[in-house]
Short mmCIF file of C-alpha atoms in Angstrom, two decimals:
data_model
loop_
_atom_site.label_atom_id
_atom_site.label_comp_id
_atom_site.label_asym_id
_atom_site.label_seq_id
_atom_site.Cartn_x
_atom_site.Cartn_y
_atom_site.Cartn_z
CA UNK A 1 -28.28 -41.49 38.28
CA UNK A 2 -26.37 -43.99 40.33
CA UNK A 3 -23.22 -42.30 41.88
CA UNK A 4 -21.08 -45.12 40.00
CA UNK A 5 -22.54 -43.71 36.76
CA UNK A 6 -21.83 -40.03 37.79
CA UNK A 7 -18.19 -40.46 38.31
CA UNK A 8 -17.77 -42.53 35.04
CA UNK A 9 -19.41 -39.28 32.97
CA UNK A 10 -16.84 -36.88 35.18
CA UNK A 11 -13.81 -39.05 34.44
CA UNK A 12 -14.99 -39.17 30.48
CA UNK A 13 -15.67 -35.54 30.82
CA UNK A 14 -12.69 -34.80 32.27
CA UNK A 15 -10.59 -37.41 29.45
CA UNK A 16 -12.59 -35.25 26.26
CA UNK A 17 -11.34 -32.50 27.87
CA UNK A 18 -8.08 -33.50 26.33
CA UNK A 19 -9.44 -33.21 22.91
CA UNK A 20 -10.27 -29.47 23.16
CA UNK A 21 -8.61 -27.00 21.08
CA UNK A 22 -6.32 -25.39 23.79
CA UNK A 23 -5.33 -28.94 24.60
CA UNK A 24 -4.10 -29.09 20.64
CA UNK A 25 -2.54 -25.77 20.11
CA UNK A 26 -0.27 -26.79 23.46
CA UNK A 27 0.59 -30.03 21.71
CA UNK A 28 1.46 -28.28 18.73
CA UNK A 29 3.14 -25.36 20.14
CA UNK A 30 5.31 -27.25 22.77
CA UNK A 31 5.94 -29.97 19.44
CA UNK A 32 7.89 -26.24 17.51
CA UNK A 33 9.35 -25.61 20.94
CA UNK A 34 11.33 -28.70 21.20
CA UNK A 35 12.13 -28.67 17.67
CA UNK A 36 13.70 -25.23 17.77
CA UNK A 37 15.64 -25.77 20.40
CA UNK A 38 16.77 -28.99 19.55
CA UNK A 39 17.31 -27.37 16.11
CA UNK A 40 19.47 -24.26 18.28
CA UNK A 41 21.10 -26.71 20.18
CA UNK A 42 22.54 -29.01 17.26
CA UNK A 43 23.66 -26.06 15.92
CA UNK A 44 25.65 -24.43 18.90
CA UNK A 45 26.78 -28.05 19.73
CA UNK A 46 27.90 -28.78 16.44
CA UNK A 47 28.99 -25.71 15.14
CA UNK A 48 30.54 -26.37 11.98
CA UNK A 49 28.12 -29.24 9.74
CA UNK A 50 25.97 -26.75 9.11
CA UNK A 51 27.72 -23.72 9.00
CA UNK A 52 29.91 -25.14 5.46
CA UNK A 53 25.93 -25.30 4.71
CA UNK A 54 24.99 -21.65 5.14
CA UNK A 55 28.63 -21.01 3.85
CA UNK A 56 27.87 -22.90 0.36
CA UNK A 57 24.47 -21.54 0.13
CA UNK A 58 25.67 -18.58 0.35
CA UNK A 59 28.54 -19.01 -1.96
CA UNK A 60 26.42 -20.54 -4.41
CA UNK A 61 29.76 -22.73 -4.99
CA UNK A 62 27.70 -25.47 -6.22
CA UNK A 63 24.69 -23.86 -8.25
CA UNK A 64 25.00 -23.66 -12.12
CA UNK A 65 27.27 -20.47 -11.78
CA UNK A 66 25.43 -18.72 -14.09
CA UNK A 67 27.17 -15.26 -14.56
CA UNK A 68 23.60 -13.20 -14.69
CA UNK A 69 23.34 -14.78 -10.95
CA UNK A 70 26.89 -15.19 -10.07
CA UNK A 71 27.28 -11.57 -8.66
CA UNK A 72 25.31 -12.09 -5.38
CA UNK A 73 26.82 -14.58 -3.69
CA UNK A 74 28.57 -13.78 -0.66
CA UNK A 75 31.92 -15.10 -0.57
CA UNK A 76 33.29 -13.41 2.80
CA UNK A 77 33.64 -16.31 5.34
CA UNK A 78 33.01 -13.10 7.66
CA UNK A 79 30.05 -12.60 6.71
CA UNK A 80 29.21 -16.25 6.35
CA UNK A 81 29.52 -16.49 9.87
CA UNK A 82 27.67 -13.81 10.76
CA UNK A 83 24.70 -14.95 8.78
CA UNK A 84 25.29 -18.59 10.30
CA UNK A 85 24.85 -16.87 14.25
CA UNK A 86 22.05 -14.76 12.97
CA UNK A 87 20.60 -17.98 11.99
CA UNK A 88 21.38 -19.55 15.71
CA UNK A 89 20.33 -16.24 17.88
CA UNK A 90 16.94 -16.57 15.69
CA UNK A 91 16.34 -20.08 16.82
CA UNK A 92 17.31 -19.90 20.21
CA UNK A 93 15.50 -16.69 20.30
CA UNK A 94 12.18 -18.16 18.69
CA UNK A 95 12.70 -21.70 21.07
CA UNK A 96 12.53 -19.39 23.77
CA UNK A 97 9.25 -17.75 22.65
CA UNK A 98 8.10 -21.01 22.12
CA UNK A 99 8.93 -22.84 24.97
CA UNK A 100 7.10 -19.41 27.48
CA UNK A 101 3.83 -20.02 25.20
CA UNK A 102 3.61 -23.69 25.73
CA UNK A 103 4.12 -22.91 29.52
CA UNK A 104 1.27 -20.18 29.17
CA UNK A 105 -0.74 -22.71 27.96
CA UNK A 106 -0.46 -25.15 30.55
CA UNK A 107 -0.58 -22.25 33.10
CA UNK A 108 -3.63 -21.27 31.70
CA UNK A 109 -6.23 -18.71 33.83
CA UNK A 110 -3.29 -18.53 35.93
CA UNK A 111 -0.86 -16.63 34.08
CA UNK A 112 -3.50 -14.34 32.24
CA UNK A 113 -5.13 -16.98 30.47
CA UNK A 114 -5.49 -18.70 26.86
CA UNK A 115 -5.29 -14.98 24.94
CA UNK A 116 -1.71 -14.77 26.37
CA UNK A 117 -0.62 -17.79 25.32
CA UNK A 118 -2.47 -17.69 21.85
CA UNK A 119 -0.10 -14.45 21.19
CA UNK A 120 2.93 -16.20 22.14
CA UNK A 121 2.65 -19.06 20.23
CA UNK A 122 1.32 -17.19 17.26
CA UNK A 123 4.29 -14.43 17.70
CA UNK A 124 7.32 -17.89 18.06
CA UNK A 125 5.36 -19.36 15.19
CA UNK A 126 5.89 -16.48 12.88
CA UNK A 127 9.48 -16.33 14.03
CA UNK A 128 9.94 -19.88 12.48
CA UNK A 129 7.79 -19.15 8.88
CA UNK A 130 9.97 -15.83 8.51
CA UNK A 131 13.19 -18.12 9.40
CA UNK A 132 12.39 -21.03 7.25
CA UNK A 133 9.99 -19.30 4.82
CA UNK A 134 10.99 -16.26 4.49
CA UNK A 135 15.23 -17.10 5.06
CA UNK A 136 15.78 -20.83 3.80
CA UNK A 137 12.99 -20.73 1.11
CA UNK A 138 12.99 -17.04 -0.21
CA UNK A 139 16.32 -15.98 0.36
CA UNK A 140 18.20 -18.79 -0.17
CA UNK A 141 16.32 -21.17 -2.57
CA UNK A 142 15.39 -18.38 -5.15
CA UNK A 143 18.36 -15.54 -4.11
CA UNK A 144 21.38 -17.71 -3.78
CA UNK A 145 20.09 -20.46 -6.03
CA UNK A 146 20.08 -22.78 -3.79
CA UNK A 147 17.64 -25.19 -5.47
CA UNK A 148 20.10 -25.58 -8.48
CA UNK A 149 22.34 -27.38 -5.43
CA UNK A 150 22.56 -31.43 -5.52
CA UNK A 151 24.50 -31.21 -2.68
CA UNK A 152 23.46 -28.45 -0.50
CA UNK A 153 19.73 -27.53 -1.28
CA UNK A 154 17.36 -27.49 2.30
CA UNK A 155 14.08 -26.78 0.51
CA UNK A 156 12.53 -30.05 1.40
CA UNK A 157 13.10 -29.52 4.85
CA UNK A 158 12.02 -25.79 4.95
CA UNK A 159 9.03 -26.45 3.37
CA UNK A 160 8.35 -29.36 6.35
CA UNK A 161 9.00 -26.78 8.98
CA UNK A 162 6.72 -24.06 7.38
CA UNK A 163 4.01 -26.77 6.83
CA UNK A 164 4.52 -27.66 10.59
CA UNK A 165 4.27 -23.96 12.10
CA UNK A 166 1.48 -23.05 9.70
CA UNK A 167 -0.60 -25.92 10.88
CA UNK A 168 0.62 -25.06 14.01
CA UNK A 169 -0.49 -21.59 13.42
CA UNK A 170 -3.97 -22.51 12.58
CA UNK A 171 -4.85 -24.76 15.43
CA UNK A 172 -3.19 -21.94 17.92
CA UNK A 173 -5.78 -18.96 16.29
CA UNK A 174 -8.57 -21.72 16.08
CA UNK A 175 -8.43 -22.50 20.20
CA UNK A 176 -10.02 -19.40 20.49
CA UNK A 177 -12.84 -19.68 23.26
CA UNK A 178 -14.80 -17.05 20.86
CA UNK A 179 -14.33 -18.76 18.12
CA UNK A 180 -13.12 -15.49 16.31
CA UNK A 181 -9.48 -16.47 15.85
CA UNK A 182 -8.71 -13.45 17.92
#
């Protein structure tokens, strides 16, 4: 093999290399990363758009008011606001988790290799299905109603953020070098 041909298989070699399933699951994970703490950000930035959206969830001020669901809303703007910077400390908490897995990722053997970095991102990618499936879908589209809502119902986007850490999910346990999903 001529030495021109040699080079041209080590620079393809080394360009597939970007098509691996590590490669993917850093994609993916830094992708959640940025999102949650542009997410975090908005909301510490912009405090109050979305906290009258937590508050009216919560409220369930514009749900059908029907009196068999009526009684658990949560009308306290103290604890409103309390649920609104749980919400934030959970973000910035799970963009944090985030952000160290995508940097164990690219780190890789170096910082206790791909099984470190797999349990990050698996660990921040839980933290946004129980925030967006567990909180926004569960809790507040079948608790507080908020599917009855015209004006305040986030369903649609919960159920894009839990499709994009599930996926995300997947690839993550799927990059194992075993092939195991451990």
């Amino acid at each position: 093999m001529a030495d021109g041909e040699e080079r041209t298989g080590t620079r393809l070699d080394r360009l597939l290399r970007l098509g691996t399933p590590p490669v993917a699951a850093t994609v993916l994970t830094g992708t959640v990363a940025l999102y949650m703490a542009l997410v975090a950000f908005g909301n510490i930035t912009d405090f109050d758009t979305n906290r009258q959206f937590v508050r009216h969830v919560l409220a369930m001020d514009t749900t059908f008011r029907d009196p068999d669901l009526m009684w658990r809303a949560v009308e306290s703007p103290v604890l409103q606001d309390a649920a609104y910077v749980a919400i934030i400390v959970w973000e910035v908490l799970t963009s944090l988790v985030l952000l160290l897995a995508t940097w164990l990722w690219i780190a890789g053997p170096r910082r206790g290799g791909p099984e470190r970095a797999r349990r990050a991102s698996t660990l921040g990618l839980v933290m946004v299905l129980l925030l967006f499936g567990l909180g926004f879908i569960c809790i507040g589209g079948e608790w507080f109603a908020m599917w009855q809502s015209s004006d305040w119902n986030g369903l649609d986007a919960a159920a894009r953020n839990v499709a994009l850490a599930a996926f995300a999910l997947v690839v993550v346990r799927l990059a194992s070098p075993r092939g195991d999903g451990r």
